[in-house]
PDB file of C-alpha atoms in Angstrom:
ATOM      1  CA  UNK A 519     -67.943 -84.695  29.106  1.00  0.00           C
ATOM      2  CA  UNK A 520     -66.756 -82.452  31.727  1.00  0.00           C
ATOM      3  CA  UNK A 521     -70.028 -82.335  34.181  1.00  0.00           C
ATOM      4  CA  UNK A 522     -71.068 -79.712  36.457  1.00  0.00           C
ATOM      5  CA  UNK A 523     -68.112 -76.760  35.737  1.00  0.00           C
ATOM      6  CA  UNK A 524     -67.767 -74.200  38.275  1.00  0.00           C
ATOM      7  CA  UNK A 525     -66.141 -70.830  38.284  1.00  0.00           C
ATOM      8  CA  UNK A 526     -63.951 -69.610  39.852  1.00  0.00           C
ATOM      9  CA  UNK A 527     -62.514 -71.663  42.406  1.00  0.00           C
ATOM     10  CA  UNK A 528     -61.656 -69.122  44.743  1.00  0.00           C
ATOM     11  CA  UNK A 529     -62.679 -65.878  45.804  1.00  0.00           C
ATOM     12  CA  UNK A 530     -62.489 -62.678  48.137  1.00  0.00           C
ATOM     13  CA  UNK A 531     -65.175 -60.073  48.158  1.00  0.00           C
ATOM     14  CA  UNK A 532     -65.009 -57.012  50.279  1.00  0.00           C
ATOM     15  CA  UNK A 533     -68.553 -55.925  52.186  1.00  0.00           C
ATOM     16  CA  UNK A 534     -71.258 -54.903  49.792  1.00  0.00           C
ATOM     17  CA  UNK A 535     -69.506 -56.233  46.835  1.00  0.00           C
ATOM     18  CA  UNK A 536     -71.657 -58.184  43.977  1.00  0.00           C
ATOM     19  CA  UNK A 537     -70.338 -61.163  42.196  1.00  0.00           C
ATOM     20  CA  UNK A 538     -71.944 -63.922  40.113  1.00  0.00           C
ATOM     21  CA  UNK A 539     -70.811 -67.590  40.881  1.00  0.00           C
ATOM     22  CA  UNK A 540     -70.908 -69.572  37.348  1.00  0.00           C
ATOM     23  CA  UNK A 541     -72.302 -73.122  36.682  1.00  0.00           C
ATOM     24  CA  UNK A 542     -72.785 -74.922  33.800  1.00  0.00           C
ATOM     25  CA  UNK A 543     -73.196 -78.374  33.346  1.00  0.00           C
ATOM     26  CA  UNK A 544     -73.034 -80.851  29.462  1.00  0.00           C
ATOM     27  CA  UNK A 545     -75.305 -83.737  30.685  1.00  0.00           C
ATOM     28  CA  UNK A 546     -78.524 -82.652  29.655  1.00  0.00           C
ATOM     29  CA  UNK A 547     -79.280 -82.828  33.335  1.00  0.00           C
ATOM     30  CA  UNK A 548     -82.959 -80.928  34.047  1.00  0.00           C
ATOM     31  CA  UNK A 549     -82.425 -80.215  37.558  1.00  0.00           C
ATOM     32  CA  UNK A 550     -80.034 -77.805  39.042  1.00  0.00           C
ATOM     33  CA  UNK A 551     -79.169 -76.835  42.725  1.00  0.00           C
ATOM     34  CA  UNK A 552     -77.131 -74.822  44.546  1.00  0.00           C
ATOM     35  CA  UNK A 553     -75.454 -75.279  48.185  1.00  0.00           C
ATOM     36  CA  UNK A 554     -73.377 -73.431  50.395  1.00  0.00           C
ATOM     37  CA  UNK A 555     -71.462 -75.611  52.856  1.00  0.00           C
ATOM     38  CA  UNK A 556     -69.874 -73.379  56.307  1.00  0.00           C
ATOM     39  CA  UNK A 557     -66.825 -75.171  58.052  1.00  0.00           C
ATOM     40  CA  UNK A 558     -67.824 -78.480  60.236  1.00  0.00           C
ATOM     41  CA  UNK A 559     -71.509 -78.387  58.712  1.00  0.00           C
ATOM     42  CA  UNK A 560     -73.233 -80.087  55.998  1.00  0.00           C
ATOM     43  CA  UNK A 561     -74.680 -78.936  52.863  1.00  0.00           C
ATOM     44  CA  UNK A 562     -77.714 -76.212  52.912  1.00  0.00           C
ATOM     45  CA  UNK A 563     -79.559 -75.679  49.592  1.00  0.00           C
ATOM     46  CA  UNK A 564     -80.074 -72.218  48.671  1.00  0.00           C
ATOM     47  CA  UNK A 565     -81.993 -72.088  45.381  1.00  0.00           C
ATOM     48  CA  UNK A 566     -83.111 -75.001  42.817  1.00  0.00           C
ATOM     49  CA  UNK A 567     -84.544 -75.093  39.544  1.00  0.00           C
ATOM     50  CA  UNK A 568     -86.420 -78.352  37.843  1.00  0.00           C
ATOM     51  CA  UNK A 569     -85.431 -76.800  34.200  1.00  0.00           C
ATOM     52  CA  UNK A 570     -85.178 -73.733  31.974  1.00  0.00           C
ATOM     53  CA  UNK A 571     -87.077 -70.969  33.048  1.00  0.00           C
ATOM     54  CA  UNK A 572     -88.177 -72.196  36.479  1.00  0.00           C
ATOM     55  CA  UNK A 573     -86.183 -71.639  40.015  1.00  0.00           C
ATOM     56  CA  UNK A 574     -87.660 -71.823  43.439  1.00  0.00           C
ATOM     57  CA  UNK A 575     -86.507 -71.220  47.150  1.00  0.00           C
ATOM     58  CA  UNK A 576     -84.198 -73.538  49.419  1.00  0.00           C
ATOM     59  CA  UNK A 577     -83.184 -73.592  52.761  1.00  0.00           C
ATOM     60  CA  UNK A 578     -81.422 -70.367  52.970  1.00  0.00           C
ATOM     61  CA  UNK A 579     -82.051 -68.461  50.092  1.00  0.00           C
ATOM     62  CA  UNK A 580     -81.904 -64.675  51.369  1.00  0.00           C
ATOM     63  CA  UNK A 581     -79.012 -62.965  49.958  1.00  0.00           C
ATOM     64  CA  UNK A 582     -78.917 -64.706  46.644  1.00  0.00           C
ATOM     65  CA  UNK A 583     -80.503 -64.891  43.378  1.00  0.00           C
ATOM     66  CA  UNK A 584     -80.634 -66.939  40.538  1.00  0.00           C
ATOM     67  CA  UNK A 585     -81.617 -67.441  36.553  1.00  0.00           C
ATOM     68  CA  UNK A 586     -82.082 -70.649  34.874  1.00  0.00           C
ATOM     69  CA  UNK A 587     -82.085 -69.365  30.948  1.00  0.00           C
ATOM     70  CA  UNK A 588     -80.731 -72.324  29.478  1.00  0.00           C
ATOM     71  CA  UNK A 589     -80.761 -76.147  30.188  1.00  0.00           C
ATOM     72  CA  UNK A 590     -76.715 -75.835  30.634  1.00  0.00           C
ATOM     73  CA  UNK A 591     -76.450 -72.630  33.164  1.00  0.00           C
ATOM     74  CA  UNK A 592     -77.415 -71.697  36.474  1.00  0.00           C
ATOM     75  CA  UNK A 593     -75.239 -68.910  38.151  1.00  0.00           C
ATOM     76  CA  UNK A 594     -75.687 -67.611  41.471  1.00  0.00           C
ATOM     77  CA  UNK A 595     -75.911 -64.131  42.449  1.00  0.00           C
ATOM     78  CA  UNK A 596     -75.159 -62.197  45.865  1.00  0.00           C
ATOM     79  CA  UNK A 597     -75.710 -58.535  45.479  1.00  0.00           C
ATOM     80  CA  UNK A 598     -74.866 -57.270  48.728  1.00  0.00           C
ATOM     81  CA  UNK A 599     -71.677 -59.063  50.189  1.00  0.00           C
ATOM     82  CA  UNK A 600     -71.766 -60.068  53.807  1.00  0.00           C
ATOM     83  CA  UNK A 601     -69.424 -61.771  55.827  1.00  0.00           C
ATOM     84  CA  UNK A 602     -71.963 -64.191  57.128  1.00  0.00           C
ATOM     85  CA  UNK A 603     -72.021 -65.546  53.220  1.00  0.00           C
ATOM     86  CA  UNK A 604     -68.320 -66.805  53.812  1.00  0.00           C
ATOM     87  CA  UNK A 605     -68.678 -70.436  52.926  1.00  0.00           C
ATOM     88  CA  UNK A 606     -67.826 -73.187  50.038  1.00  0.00           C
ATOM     89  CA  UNK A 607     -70.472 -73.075  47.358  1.00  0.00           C
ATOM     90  CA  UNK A 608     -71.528 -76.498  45.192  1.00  0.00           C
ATOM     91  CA  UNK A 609     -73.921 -76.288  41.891  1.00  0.00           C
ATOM     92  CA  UNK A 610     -74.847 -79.868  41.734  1.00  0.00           C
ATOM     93  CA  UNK A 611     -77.473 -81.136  38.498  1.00  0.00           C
ATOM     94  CA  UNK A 612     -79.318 -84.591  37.963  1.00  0.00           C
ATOM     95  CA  UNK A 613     -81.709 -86.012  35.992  1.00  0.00           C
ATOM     96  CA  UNK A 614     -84.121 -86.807  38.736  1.00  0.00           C
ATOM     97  CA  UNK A 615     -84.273 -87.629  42.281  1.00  0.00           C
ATOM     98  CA  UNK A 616     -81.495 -90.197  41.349  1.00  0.00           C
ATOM     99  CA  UNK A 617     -77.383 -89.316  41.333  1.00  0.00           C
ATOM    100  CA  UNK A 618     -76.612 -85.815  42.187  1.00  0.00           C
ATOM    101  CA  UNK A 619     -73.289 -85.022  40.113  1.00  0.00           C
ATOM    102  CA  UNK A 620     -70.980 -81.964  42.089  1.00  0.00           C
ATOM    103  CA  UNK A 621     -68.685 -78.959  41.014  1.00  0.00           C
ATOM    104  CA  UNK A 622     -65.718 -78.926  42.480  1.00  0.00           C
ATOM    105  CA  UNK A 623     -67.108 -75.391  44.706  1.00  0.00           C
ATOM    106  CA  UNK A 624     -66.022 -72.457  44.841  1.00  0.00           C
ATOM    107  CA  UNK A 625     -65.000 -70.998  48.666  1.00  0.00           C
ATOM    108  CA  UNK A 626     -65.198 -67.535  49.042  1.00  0.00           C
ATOM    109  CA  UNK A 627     -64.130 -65.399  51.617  1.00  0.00           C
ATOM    110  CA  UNK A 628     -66.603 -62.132  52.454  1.00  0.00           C
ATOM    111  CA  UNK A 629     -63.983 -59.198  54.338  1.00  0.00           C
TER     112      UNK A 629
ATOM    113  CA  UNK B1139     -89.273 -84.773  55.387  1.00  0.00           C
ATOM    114  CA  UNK B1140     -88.119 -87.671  57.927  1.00  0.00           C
ATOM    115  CA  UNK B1141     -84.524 -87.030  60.450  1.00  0.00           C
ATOM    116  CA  UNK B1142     -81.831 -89.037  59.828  1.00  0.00           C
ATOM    117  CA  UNK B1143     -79.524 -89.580  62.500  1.00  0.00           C
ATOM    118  CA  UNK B1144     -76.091 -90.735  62.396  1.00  0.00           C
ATOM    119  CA  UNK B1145     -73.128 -91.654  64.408  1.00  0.00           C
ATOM    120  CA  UNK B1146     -70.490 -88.219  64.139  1.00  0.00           C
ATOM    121  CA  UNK B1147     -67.836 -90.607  63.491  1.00  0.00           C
ATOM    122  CA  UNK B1148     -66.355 -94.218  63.136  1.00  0.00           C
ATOM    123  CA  UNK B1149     -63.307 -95.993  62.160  1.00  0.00           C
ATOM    124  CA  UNK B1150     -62.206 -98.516  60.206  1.00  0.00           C
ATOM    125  CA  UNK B1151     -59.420-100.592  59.137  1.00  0.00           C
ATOM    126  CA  UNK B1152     -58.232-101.038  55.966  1.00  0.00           C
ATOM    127  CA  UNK B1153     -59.159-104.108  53.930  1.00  0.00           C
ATOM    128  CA  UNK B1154     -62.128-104.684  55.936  1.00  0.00           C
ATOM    129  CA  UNK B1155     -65.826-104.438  56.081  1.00  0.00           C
ATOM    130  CA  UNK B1156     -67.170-100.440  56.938  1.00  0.00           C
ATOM    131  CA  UNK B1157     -70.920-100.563  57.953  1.00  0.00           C
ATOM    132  CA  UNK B1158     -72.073 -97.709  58.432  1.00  0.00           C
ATOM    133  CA  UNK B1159     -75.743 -97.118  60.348  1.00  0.00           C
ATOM    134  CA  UNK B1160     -78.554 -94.504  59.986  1.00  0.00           C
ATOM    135  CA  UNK B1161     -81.772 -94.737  61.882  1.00  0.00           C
ATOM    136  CA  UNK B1162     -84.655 -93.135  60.185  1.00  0.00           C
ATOM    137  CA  UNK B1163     -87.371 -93.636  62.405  1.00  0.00           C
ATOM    138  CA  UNK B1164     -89.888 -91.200  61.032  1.00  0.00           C
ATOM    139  CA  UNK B1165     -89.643 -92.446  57.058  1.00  0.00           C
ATOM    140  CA  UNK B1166     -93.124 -92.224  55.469  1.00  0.00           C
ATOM    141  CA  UNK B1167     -93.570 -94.993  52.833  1.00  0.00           C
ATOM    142  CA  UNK B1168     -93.053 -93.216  49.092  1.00  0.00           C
ATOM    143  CA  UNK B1169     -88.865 -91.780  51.243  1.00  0.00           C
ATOM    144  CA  UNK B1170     -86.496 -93.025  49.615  1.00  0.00           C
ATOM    145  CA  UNK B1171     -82.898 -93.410  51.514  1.00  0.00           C
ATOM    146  CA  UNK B1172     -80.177 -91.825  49.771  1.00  0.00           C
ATOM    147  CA  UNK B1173     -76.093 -92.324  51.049  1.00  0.00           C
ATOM    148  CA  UNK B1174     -73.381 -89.656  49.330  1.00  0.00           C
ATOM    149  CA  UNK B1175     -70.394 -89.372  50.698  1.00  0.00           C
ATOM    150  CA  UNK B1176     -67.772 -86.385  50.481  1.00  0.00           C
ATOM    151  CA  UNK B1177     -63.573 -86.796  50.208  1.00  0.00           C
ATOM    152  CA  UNK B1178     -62.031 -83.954  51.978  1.00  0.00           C
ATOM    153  CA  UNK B1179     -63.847 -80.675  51.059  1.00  0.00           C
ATOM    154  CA  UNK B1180     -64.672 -81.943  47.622  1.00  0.00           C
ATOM    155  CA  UNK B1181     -68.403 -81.242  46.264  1.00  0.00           C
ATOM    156  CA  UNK B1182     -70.632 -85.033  47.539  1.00  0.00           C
ATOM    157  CA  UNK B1183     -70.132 -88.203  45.213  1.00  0.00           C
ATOM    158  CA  UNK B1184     -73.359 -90.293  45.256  1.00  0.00           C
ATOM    159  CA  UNK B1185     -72.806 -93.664  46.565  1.00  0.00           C
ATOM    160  CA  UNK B1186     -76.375 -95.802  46.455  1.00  0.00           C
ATOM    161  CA  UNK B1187     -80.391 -95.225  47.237  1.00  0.00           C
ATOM    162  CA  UNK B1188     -83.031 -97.546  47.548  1.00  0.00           C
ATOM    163  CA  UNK B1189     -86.903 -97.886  49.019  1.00  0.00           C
ATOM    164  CA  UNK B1190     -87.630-101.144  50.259  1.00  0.00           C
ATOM    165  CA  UNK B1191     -85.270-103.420  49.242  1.00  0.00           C
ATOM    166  CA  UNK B1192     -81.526-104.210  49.574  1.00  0.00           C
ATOM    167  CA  UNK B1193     -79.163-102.656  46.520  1.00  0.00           C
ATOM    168  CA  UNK B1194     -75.524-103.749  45.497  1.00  0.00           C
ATOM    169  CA  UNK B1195     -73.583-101.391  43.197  1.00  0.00           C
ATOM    170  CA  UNK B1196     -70.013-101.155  42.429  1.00  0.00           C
ATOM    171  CA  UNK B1197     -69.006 -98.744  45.542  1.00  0.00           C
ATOM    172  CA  UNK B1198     -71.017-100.089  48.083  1.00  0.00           C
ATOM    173  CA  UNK B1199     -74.242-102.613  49.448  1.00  0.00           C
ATOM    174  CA  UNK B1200     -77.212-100.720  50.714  1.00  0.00           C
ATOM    175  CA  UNK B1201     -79.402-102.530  53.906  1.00  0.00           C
ATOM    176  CA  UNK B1202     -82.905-100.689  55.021  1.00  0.00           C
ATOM    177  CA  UNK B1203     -84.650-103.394  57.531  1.00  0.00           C
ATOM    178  CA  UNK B1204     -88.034-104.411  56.819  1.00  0.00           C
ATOM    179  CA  UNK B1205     -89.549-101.662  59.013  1.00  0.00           C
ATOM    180  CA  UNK B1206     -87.477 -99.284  56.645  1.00  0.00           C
ATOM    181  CA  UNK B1207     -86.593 -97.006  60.379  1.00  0.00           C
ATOM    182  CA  UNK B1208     -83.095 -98.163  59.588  1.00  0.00           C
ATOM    183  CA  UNK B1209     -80.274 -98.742  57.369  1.00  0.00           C
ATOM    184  CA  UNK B1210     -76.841 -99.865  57.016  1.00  0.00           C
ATOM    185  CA  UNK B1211     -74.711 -99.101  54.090  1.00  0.00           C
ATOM    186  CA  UNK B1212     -71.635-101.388  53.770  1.00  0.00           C
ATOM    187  CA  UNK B1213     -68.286-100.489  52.350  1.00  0.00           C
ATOM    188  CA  UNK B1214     -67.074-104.639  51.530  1.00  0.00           C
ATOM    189  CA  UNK B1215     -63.324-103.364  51.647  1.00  0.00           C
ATOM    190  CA  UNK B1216     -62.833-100.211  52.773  1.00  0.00           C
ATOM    191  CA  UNK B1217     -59.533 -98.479  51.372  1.00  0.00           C
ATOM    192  CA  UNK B1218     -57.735 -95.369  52.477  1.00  0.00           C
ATOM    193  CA  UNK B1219     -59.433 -93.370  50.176  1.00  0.00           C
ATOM    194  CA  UNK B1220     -62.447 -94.518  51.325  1.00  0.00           C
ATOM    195  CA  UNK B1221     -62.057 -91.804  54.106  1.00  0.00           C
ATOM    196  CA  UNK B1222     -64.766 -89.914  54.103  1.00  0.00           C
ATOM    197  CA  UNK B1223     -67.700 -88.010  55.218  1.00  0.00           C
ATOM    198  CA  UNK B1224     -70.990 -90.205  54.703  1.00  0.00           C
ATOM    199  CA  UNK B1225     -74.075 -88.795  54.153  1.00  0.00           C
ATOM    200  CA  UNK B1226     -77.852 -90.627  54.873  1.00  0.00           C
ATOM    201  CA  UNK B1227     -80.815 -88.748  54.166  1.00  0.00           C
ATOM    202  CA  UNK B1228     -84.367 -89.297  53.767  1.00  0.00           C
ATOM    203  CA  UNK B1229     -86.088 -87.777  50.949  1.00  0.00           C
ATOM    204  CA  UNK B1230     -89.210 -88.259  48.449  1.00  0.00           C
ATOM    205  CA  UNK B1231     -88.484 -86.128  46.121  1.00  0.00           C
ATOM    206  CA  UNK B1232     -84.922 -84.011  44.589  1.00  0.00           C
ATOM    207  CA  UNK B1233     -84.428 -81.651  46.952  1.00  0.00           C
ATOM    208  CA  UNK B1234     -81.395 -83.709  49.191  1.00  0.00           C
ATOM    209  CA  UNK B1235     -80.619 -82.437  52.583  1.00  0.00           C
ATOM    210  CA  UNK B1236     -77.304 -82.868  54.127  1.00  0.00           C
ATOM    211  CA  UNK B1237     -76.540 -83.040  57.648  1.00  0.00           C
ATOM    212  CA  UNK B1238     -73.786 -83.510  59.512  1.00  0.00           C
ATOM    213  CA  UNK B1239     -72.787 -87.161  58.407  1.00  0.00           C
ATOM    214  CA  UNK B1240     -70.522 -90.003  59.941  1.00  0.00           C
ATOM    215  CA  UNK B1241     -67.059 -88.863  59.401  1.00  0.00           C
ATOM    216  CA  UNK B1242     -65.184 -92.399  58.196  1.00  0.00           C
ATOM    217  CA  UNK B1243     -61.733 -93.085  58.936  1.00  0.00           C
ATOM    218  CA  UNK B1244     -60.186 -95.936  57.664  1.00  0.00           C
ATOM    219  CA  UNK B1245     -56.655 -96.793  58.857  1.00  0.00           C
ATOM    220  CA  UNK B1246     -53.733 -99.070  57.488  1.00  0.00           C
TER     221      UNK B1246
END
């Protein structure tokens, strides 16, 4: 049982550059979220999703996209790299309002 | 959704009680309060929620007066890797904000 898996760890983009931040998660776990954390701040949610097929807005979603095609995935996508998306990014799942369980993040630098 | 505000920091020493505050003044009646806690850049752990009345699980004891505008979650003997940043938020449904949090330092 590995919980919420995210890949990769680390990672540099240059301006403009697209990349795809994975998440998966094995518990089952109908809800999915993803956060982006910036130095000295606390967690903003960018995009959720309550189960397959369905995703809706956060805080600060502009600049990213995401797809919720399975129960177990829920990757995050910035087309159009800026350096103002520099930041440590969590996927977090949970079965309902009750016990968020983390990924480790993944911090990636936008040059 | 209803502001939480906490201290920015507090310490602690080791061995001893950590109790932490959180004044939610603005909590509507169906909020629950919800502590998490974060170890050094890793993603939040989830520590304890409750409504209305006092909870006790394995990690810590959860205390929301009976005007619910406030509550105090106690670490009963705080380690060193207890050190932490300690979320409270306020929230009726999934969608968890974090703020800023009480950065905990316990010390030998």
């Amino acid at each position: 049982n590995a919980g919420v898996t995210q890949t990769p760890k680390f990672r540099i983009l240059k301006i403009g550059q697209s990349m795809t931040l994975q998440c998966t998660q094995d518990m089952n776990h109908n809800y999915m979220y993803w956060y982006r954390q910036d130095p000295g701040m606390g967690l903003k949610l960018i995009y959720y999703s309550v189960g397959a097929g369905i995703t809706d807005k956060g805080e600060v979603p502009n600049g990213y996209n995401v797809s919720r095609s399975t129960t177990e995935d829920f990757p995050l996508r910035l087309e159009l790299a800026a350096p103002s998306q520099t930041s440590v990014y969590f996927c977090a799942s949970s079965l309902r309002q009750v016990g968020y369980t983390f990924g480790s993040g993944t911090r990636l630098t936008v040059v | 959704d209803a502001k939480t505000t906490q201290p920015p920091s507090m310490d602690c020493a080791e061995g001893r009680a950590a109790n932490l505050p959180c004044n939610h003044s603005t909590i509507s009646g169906n909020e629950y309060v919800y502590w998490y806690r974060q170890i050094h850049s890793q993603g939040p752990q989830y520590i304890i929620h409750g409504l209305k009345n006092n909870e006790t699980n394995e990690m810590a004891s959860l205390i929301i007066t009976e005007d619910r505008k406030s509550s105090t979650l106690i670490l009963p003997h705080a380690t060193l890797r207890d050190t932490a940043v300690y979320y409270c938020i306020v929230r009726v449904d999934y969608k968890l904000s974090f703020g800023a949090g009480t950065t905990v330092t316990v010390r030998a």
